[in-house]
């Protein structure tokens, strides 16, 4: 079974802090994604990556950056966290064989 | 930009009643996928529809893809409490990424 693992289930940070959210997948997938999920807004794409060192902006990239140094790892970075970045962050990996997205368990970030 | 609209946002049903959620895209989709997210969980893939007019069934769930490949629906017959959760549709965007609808949150009263 594909496993997508996110480093932290729950984080509490202060405004202005730098935040790293890490995601690792074990199926050698090329495509990986970061979404945020907020009530009433559904899943919104922040960034995605098709390959190592490649990244593409999604719908809401402002305030975020990403890093893909290794194929299995896709990191989301908040350079200076703000309260409006309090959200659930979901990482996903895409399997071409089945055409489906595999999601991690999610990281719930609270910025005070 | 490309959008996928999903209605209703919420649906409350009595156990045993049917439930339907609808998705509409502003553009023609190459395929559409459906995901279910249980309360406190993460989205899990249910199915993918590719062909115009395609209908697929999974037990009590029926998925349809419109003839114009711009709309889709998920119908649950005789809901059970295990059906509780949020159902998302997702269509493939021009960049190859998936564009999600906002989801329909289903609650089932026993």
Coordinates of C-alpha atoms in Angstrom, one line a residue:
Chain A
X1 CA 0.0 0.0 0.0
X2 CA 1.1 3.5 -0.7
X3 CA 2.0 5.4 2.3
X4 CA 2.2 9.2 2.5
X5 CA 3.6 10.3 5.8
X6 CA 3.4 13.8 7.2
X7 CA 5.9 14.8 9.9
X8 CA 3.5 16.4 12.4
X9 CA -0.2 15.9 13.0
X10 CA -0.5 19.0 15.2
X11 CA 1.7 22.1 15.4
X12 CA 1.3 25.3 17.3
X13 CA 3.5 28.2 16.2
X14 CA 3.8 31.9 16.9
X15 CA 3.4 34.7 14.3
X16 CA 6.6 35.3 12.5
X17 CA 8.1 31.9 13.1
X18 CA 9.4 29.7 10.3
X19 CA 7.5 26.5 9.8
X20 CA 8.5 23.3 8.0
X21 CA 5.9 20.7 7.1
X22 CA 7.5 17.6 5.7
X23 CA 5.9 14.9 3.6
X24 CA 7.4 11.6 2.5
X25 CA 5.9 9.0 0.2
X26 CA 7.2 5.5 -0.4
X27 CA 5.9 4.6 -3.8
X28 CA 8.4 6.4 -6.0
X29 CA 5.8 8.8 -7.3
X30 CA 7.0 11.7 -9.3
X31 CA 4.0 14.1 -8.6
X32 CA 3.5 15.5 -5.1
X33 CA 1.1 18.2 -3.9
X34 CA 0.4 20.4 -0.9
X35 CA -3.1 21.5 -0.2
X36 CA -4.7 23.4 2.6
X37 CA -8.2 22.6 3.8
X38 CA -10.4 25.2 5.5
X39 CA -14.1 24.9 6.4
X40 CA -16.3 26.0 3.5
X41 CA -13.4 26.4 1.2
X42 CA -12.6 22.8 0.4
X43 CA -9.1 21.8 -0.7
X44 CA -7.0 24.5 -2.2
X45 CA -3.7 23.7 -4.0
X46 CA -0.7 25.6 -2.7
X47 CA 2.2 24.1 -4.7
X48 CA 2.9 20.9 -6.6
X49 CA 6.0 19.2 -8.0
X50 CA 6.4 16.9 -11.0
X51 CA 10.0 15.9 -10.2
X52 CA 13.0 16.6 -8.0
X53 CA 13.9 20.2 -7.8
X54 CA 10.8 21.1 -9.9
X55 CA 7.9 23.1 -8.4
X56 CA 4.8 24.8 -9.7
X57 CA 2.6 27.3 -8.0
X58 CA -1.0 26.2 -7.3
X59 CA -3.9 28.5 -6.6
X60 CA -2.7 30.0 -3.3
X61 CA 1.1 30.0 -3.2
X62 CA 1.5 33.4 -1.4
X63 CA 3.2 33.1 1.9
X64 CA 4.5 29.6 1.1
X65 CA 7.5 28.0 -0.5
X66 CA 8.4 24.3 -1.2
X67 CA 11.4 22.2 -1.5
X68 CA 11.8 18.9 -3.4
X69 CA 15.5 17.8 -3.0
X70 CA 14.6 14.1 -3.1
X71 CA 11.9 12.3 -5.0
X72 CA 10.2 10.9 -1.9
X73 CA 10.2 14.1 0.1
X74 CA 8.2 17.3 -0.5
X75 CA 8.4 20.0 2.1
X76 CA 6.2 23.0 2.6
X77 CA 7.8 26.1 4.2
X78 CA 6.1 29.1 5.8
X79 CA 8.9 31.6 6.0
X80 CA 7.0 33.8 8.5
X81 CA 3.9 32.3 9.8
X82 CA 0.8 34.4 10.1
X83 CA -2.5 33.8 11.8
X84 CA -4.4 33.4 8.5
X85 CA -2.2 30.4 7.8
X86 CA -3.9 28.5 10.6
X87 CA -5.3 25.5 8.7
X88 CA -5.2 21.8 8.0
X89 CA -2.4 21.0 5.5
X90 CA -2.6 17.9 3.4
X91 CA 0.2 16.4 1.3
X92 CA -0.6 14.1 -1.5
X93 CA 1.2 11.9 -4.0
X94 CA -0.1 10.9 -7.4
X95 CA 0.1 7.4 -8.8
X96 CA 0.0 7.3 -12.6
X97 CA -0.9 3.6 -12.5
X98 CA -4.2 4.1 -10.8
X99 CA -4.6 7.9 -11.5
X100 CA -5.5 8.6 -7.9
X101 CA -4.2 10.9 -5.3
X102 CA -2.9 9.4 -2.0
X103 CA -3.2 11.8 0.9
X104 CA -1.3 11.9 4.1
X105 CA -3.0 12.2 7.5
X106 CA -2.8 15.9 7.5
X107 CA -1.0 18.5 9.7
X108 CA -3.1 20.8 11.7
X109 CA -1.2 24.1 12.1
X110 CA -2.3 26.8 14.6
X111 CA -0.5 30.1 14.4
X112 CA -1.0 32.3 17.5
Chain B
X1 CA -9.6 30.1 -14.0
X2 CA -10.9 26.6 -14.0
X3 CA -13.5 25.9 -11.4
X4 CA -15.3 22.9 -10.1
X5 CA -18.6 23.7 -8.4
X6 CA -20.1 21.2 -6.0
X7 CA -23.6 21.3 -4.5
X8 CA -25.0 21.0 -1.9
X9 CA -22.5 22.1 0.7
X10 CA -24.3 20.2 3.4
X11 CA -26.9 17.4 3.4
X12 CA -28.6 15.9 6.4
X13 CA -30.5 12.7 5.8
X14 CA -32.3 10.1 7.8
X15 CA -30.7 6.7 7.7
X16 CA -32.2 4.8 4.8
X17 CA -32.8 7.9 2.7
X18 CA -30.9 8.5 -0.6
X19 CA -28.3 11.2 -1.1
X20 CA -26.9 12.9 -4.2
X21 CA -24.1 15.4 -4.7
X22 CA -23.4 17.2 -7.9
X23 CA -20.4 18.6 -9.5
X24 CA -20.2 21.1 -12.4
X25 CA -17.1 22.3 -14.2
X26 CA -16.6 25.5 -16.1
X27 CA -14.6 23.6 -18.7
X28 CA -14.6 20.1 -20.2
X29 CA -12.8 17.6 -18.1
X30 CA -10.6 14.8 -19.2
X31 CA -11.7 12.8 -16.2
X32 CA -13.3 13.3 -12.8
X33 CA -12.5 11.7 -9.5
X34 CA -14.4 11.3 -6.3
X35 CA -13.0 11.2 -2.8
X36 CA -14.5 10.6 0.6
X37 CA -13.2 12.2 3.8
X38 CA -14.4 10.7 7.1
X39 CA -14.6 13.1 10.0
X40 CA -11.1 13.6 11.4
X41 CA -9.6 11.7 8.5
X42 CA -8.0 12.5 5.2
X43 CA -9.5 12.2 1.7
X44 CA -9.6 8.8 0.2
X45 CA -10.0 8.0 -3.4
X46 CA -13.2 6.4 -4.4
X47 CA -13.3 6.2 -8.2
X48 CA -12.3 7.8 -11.5
X49 CA -14.6 8.4 -14.5
X50 CA -13.1 9.0 -17.9
X51 CA -15.6 8.3 -20.6
X52 CA -18.5 10.6 -21.7
X53 CA -21.7 9.3 -20.1
X54 CA -19.9 6.8 -18.0
X55 CA -21.7 5.2 -15.0
X56 CA -20.0 3.2 -12.4
X57 CA -21.3 1.5 -9.3
X58 CA -19.7 0.5 -6.0
X59 CA -22.3 -1.3 -3.9
X60 CA -24.8 1.5 -2.9
X61 CA -22.8 4.2 -4.6
X62 CA -23.5 5.2 -8.2
X63 CA -21.2 7.6 -10.1
X64 CA -22.1 9.3 -13.3
X65 CA -20.1 11.4 -15.8
X66 CA -22.1 13.7 -18.0
X67 CA -22.2 13.4 -21.8
X68 CA -20.4 16.7 -22.2
X69 CA -17.8 15.7 -19.5
X70 CA -18.6 18.9 -17.6
X71 CA -20.7 17.5 -14.8
X72 CA -20.8 14.5 -12.5
X73 CA -22.8 13.1 -9.7
X74 CA -22.5 10.7 -6.8
X75 CA -25.7 9.0 -5.6
X76 CA -25.9 6.9 -2.4
X77 CA -28.9 4.6 -2.1
X78 CA -30.3 3.9 1.4
X79 CA -27.7 5.8 3.4
X80 CA -26.1 4.3 6.4
X81 CA -24.3 5.9 9.3
X82 CA -21.0 4.7 7.9
X83 CA -21.6 7.0 4.9
X84 CA -21.0 10.0 7.0
X85 CA -18.3 12.3 5.8
X86 CA -17.4 14.9 3.1
X87 CA -17.5 13.9 -0.5
X88 CA -15.3 15.7 -2.9
X89 CA -15.2 15.7 -6.7
X90 CA -12.0 16.6 -8.5
X91 CA -11.4 17.4 -12.1
X92 CA -8.2 17.5 -14.0
X93 CA -7.0 21.0 -14.7
X94 CA -5.1 22.3 -17.7
X95 CA -1.8 21.9 -15.9
X96 CA -2.6 18.3 -15.1
X97 CA -3.4 19.0 -11.5
X98 CA -6.6 18.1 -9.8
X99 CA -9.1 20.9 -9.1
X100 CA -11.3 20.0 -6.2
X101 CA -14.9 21.0 -5.5
X102 CA -15.6 22.4 -2.1
X103 CA -17.2 19.1 -1.0
X104 CA -20.6 18.0 0.3
X105 CA -20.7 17.2 4.0
X106 CA -23.1 14.4 4.6
X107 CA -24.6 13.7 8.0
X108 CA -26.9 10.7 8.6
X109 CA -29.3 10.5 11.5
X110 CA -29.8 7.0 12.8

